[in-house]
Amino acid sequence: MNIAFLLISIVLFFVLFFGIGFILNMILRMTWVMTVIYPFIVIFIIDKVRVLDYFVKSKYAFQELGQRITSLASADIIILLSGLAGAIASGITIKLLRKKGYQMF
């Protein structure tokens, strides 16, 4: 993977999940909502199995998910971790803003 592509992807995922998390925190008034939802989003990004298969063919679906997670490249892991950092940063930012007296929605 090209280093420029990696750096742009890291920034993009951080900003994307920071923004989505910030908006969800303002609307739902739940500080850590994006941090809880983020693992499910990562599973949807990584996995090629249908959601229904997790209920119908659970063993196959979870084995496939485990195989896909262990076969991730280090660049992919770094990019996904930057998205998690953005989700956590949005929760911290909302918490600080509320503590300082700003009320959102």
PDB file of C-alpha atoms in Angstrom:
ATOM      1  CA  MET A   1       0.000   0.000   0.000  1.00  0.00           C
ATOM      2  CA  ASN A   2       1.241   3.443  -0.878  1.00  0.00           C
ATOM      3  CA  ILE A   3       2.187   5.565   2.168  1.00  0.00           C
ATOM      4  CA  ALA A   4       0.223   8.568   0.855  1.00  0.00           C
ATOM      5  CA  PHE A   5      -2.871   6.395   0.483  1.00  0.00           C
ATOM      6  CA  LEU A   6      -2.405   5.116   4.038  1.00  0.00           C
ATOM      7  CA  LEU A   7      -2.051   8.613   5.519  1.00  0.00           C
ATOM      8  CA  ILE A   8      -5.084   9.927   3.643  1.00  0.00           C
ATOM      9  CA  SER A   9      -7.121   6.892   4.745  1.00  0.00           C
ATOM     10  CA  ILE A  10      -6.123   7.372   8.379  1.00  0.00           C
ATOM     11  CA  VAL A  11      -7.188  11.022   8.353  1.00  0.00           C
ATOM     12  CA  LEU A  12     -10.360  10.230   6.406  1.00  0.00           C
ATOM     13  CA  PHE A  13     -11.506   7.504   8.818  1.00  0.00           C
ATOM     14  CA  PHE A  14     -10.688   9.646  11.861  1.00  0.00           C
ATOM     15  CA  VAL A  15     -12.630  12.645  10.533  1.00  0.00           C
ATOM     16  CA  LEU A  16     -15.489  10.502   9.218  1.00  0.00           C
ATOM     17  CA  PHE A  17     -16.156   8.694  12.485  1.00  0.00           C
ATOM     18  CA  PHE A  18     -15.495  11.804  14.565  1.00  0.00           C
ATOM     19  CA  GLY A  19     -18.150  13.657  12.573  1.00  0.00           C
ATOM     20  CA  ILE A  20     -20.681  10.833  12.617  1.00  0.00           C
ATOM     21  CA  GLY A  21     -20.086  10.259  16.327  1.00  0.00           C
ATOM     22  CA  PHE A  22     -20.378  13.965  17.112  1.00  0.00           C
ATOM     23  CA  ILE A  23     -23.691  14.275  15.279  1.00  0.00           C
ATOM     24  CA  LEU A  24     -25.100  11.099  16.867  1.00  0.00           C
ATOM     25  CA  ASN A  25     -24.013  12.287  20.311  1.00  0.00           C
ATOM     26  CA  MET A  26     -25.762  15.612  19.788  1.00  0.00           C
ATOM     27  CA  ILE A  27     -28.985  14.116  18.466  1.00  0.00           C
ATOM     28  CA  LEU A  28     -29.301  11.103  20.781  1.00  0.00           C
ATOM     29  CA  ARG A  29     -27.671  12.751  23.827  1.00  0.00           C
ATOM     30  CA  MET A  30     -25.747   9.559  24.542  1.00  0.00           C
ATOM     31  CA  THR A  31     -22.043  10.332  24.865  1.00  0.00           C
ATOM     32  CA  TRP A  32     -20.512   7.008  23.858  1.00  0.00           C
ATOM     33  CA  VAL A  33     -23.083   5.825  21.294  1.00  0.00           C
ATOM     34  CA  MET A  34     -20.640   5.727  18.361  1.00  0.00           C
ATOM     35  CA  THR A  35     -18.040   3.843  20.376  1.00  0.00           C
ATOM     36  CA  VAL A  36     -20.625   1.118  21.013  1.00  0.00           C
ATOM     37  CA  ILE A  37     -21.816   1.023  17.386  1.00  0.00           C
ATOM     38  CA  TYR A  38     -18.309   1.124  15.857  1.00  0.00           C
ATOM     39  CA  PRO A  39     -17.451  -2.605  16.276  1.00  0.00           C
ATOM     40  CA  PHE A  40     -20.586  -3.544  14.327  1.00  0.00           C
ATOM     41  CA  ILE A  41     -19.617  -1.129  11.552  1.00  0.00           C
ATOM     42  CA  VAL A  42     -16.154  -2.693  11.409  1.00  0.00           C
ATOM     43  CA  ILE A  43     -17.712  -6.152  11.129  1.00  0.00           C
ATOM     44  CA  PHE A  44     -19.858  -4.950   8.222  1.00  0.00           C
ATOM     45  CA  ILE A  45     -16.779  -3.463   6.539  1.00  0.00           C
ATOM     46  CA  ILE A  46     -14.631  -6.588   7.006  1.00  0.00           C
ATOM     47  CA  ASP A  47     -17.059  -9.432   6.592  1.00  0.00           C
ATOM     48  CA  LYS A  48     -18.592 -10.760   3.381  1.00  0.00           C
ATOM     49  CA  VAL A  49     -21.240 -12.881   5.126  1.00  0.00           C
ATOM     50  CA  ARG A  50     -24.883 -11.820   5.114  1.00  0.00           C
ATOM     51  CA  VAL A  51     -26.337 -10.625   8.427  1.00  0.00           C
ATOM     52  CA  LEU A  52     -28.976 -13.361   8.278  1.00  0.00           C
ATOM     53  CA  ASP A  53     -26.229 -16.011   8.269  1.00  0.00           C
ATOM     54  CA  TYR A  54     -25.174 -14.944  11.777  1.00  0.00           C
ATOM     55  CA  PHE A  55     -28.536 -16.263  12.976  1.00  0.00           C
ATOM     56  CA  VAL A  56     -29.091 -19.149  10.558  1.00  0.00           C
ATOM     57  CA  LYS A  57     -25.530 -20.462  10.068  1.00  0.00           C
ATOM     58  CA  SER A  58     -23.854 -19.061  13.181  1.00  0.00           C
ATOM     59  CA  LYS A  59     -20.869 -21.390  13.291  1.00  0.00           C
ATOM     60  CA  TYR A  60     -19.958 -20.764   9.644  1.00  0.00           C
ATOM     61  CA  ALA A  61     -20.484 -16.992   9.916  1.00  0.00           C
ATOM     62  CA  PHE A  62     -18.350 -16.553  13.020  1.00  0.00           C
ATOM     63  CA  GLN A  63     -15.601 -18.796  11.656  1.00  0.00           C
ATOM     64  CA  GLU A  64     -15.549 -16.724   8.482  1.00  0.00           C
ATOM     65  CA  LEU A  65     -15.446 -13.512  10.513  1.00  0.00           C
ATOM     66  CA  GLY A  66     -12.541 -14.817  12.606  1.00  0.00           C
ATOM     67  CA  GLN A  67     -10.653 -15.807   9.483  1.00  0.00           C
ATOM     68  CA  ARG A  68     -11.221 -12.379   7.893  1.00  0.00           C
ATOM     69  CA  ILE A  69     -10.081 -10.556  11.046  1.00  0.00           C
ATOM     70  CA  THR A  70      -6.891 -12.594  11.357  1.00  0.00           C
ATOM     71  CA  SER A  71      -6.077 -12.069   7.684  1.00  0.00           C
ATOM     72  CA  LEU A  72      -6.213  -8.261   7.877  1.00  0.00           C
ATOM     73  CA  ALA A  73      -3.081  -6.409   6.819  1.00  0.00           C
ATOM     74  CA  SER A  74      -1.388  -4.082   9.282  1.00  0.00           C
ATOM     75  CA  ALA A  75      -2.400  -1.056   7.188  1.00  0.00           C
ATOM     76  CA  ASP A  76      -6.062  -2.092   7.409  1.00  0.00           C
ATOM     77  CA  ILE A  77      -5.801  -2.461  11.178  1.00  0.00           C
ATOM     78  CA  ILE A  78      -4.210   0.988  11.481  1.00  0.00           C
ATOM     79  CA  ILE A  79      -6.968   2.543   9.353  1.00  0.00           C
ATOM     80  CA  LEU A  80      -9.726   0.871  11.392  1.00  0.00           C
ATOM     81  CA  LEU A  81      -8.067   1.903  14.663  1.00  0.00           C
ATOM     82  CA  SER A  82      -7.967   5.512  13.472  1.00  0.00           C
ATOM     83  CA  GLY A  83     -11.741   5.309  12.975  1.00  0.00           C
ATOM     84  CA  LEU A  84     -12.101   4.038  16.534  1.00  0.00           C
ATOM     85  CA  ALA A  85      -9.913   6.908  17.737  1.00  0.00           C
ATOM     86  CA  GLY A  86     -12.229   9.342  15.938  1.00  0.00           C
ATOM     87  CA  ALA A  87     -15.288   7.801  17.605  1.00  0.00           C
ATOM     88  CA  ILE A  88     -13.633   8.043  21.031  1.00  0.00           C
ATOM     89  CA  ALA A  89     -12.497  11.623  20.352  1.00  0.00           C
ATOM     90  CA  SER A  90     -16.071  12.624  19.486  1.00  0.00           C
ATOM     91  CA  GLY A  91     -17.298  11.251  22.815  1.00  0.00           C
ATOM     92  CA  ILE A  92     -14.575  13.104  24.717  1.00  0.00           C
ATOM     93  CA  THR A  93     -15.323  16.332  22.820  1.00  0.00           C
ATOM     94  CA  ILE A  94     -19.058  16.159  23.517  1.00  0.00           C
ATOM     95  CA  LYS A  95     -18.392  15.396  27.173  1.00  0.00           C
ATOM     96  CA  LEU A  96     -16.065  18.410  27.479  1.00  0.00           C
ATOM     97  CA  LEU A  97     -18.513  20.700  25.702  1.00  0.00           C
ATOM     98  CA  ARG A  98     -21.366  19.635  27.978  1.00  0.00           C
ATOM     99  CA  LYS A  99     -19.158  20.095  31.035  1.00  0.00           C
ATOM    100  CA  LYS A 100     -18.356  23.651  29.927  1.00  0.00           C
ATOM    101  CA  GLY A 101     -22.058  24.467  29.665  1.00  0.00           C
ATOM    102  CA  TYR A 102     -22.804  24.061  25.974  1.00  0.00           C
ATOM    103  CA  GLN A 103     -26.133  22.396  25.350  1.00  0.00           C
ATOM    104  CA  MET A 104     -26.688  20.710  22.039  1.00  0.00           C
ATOM    105  CA  PHE A 105     -30.244  20.064  20.934  1.00  0.00           C
TER     106      PHE A 105
END
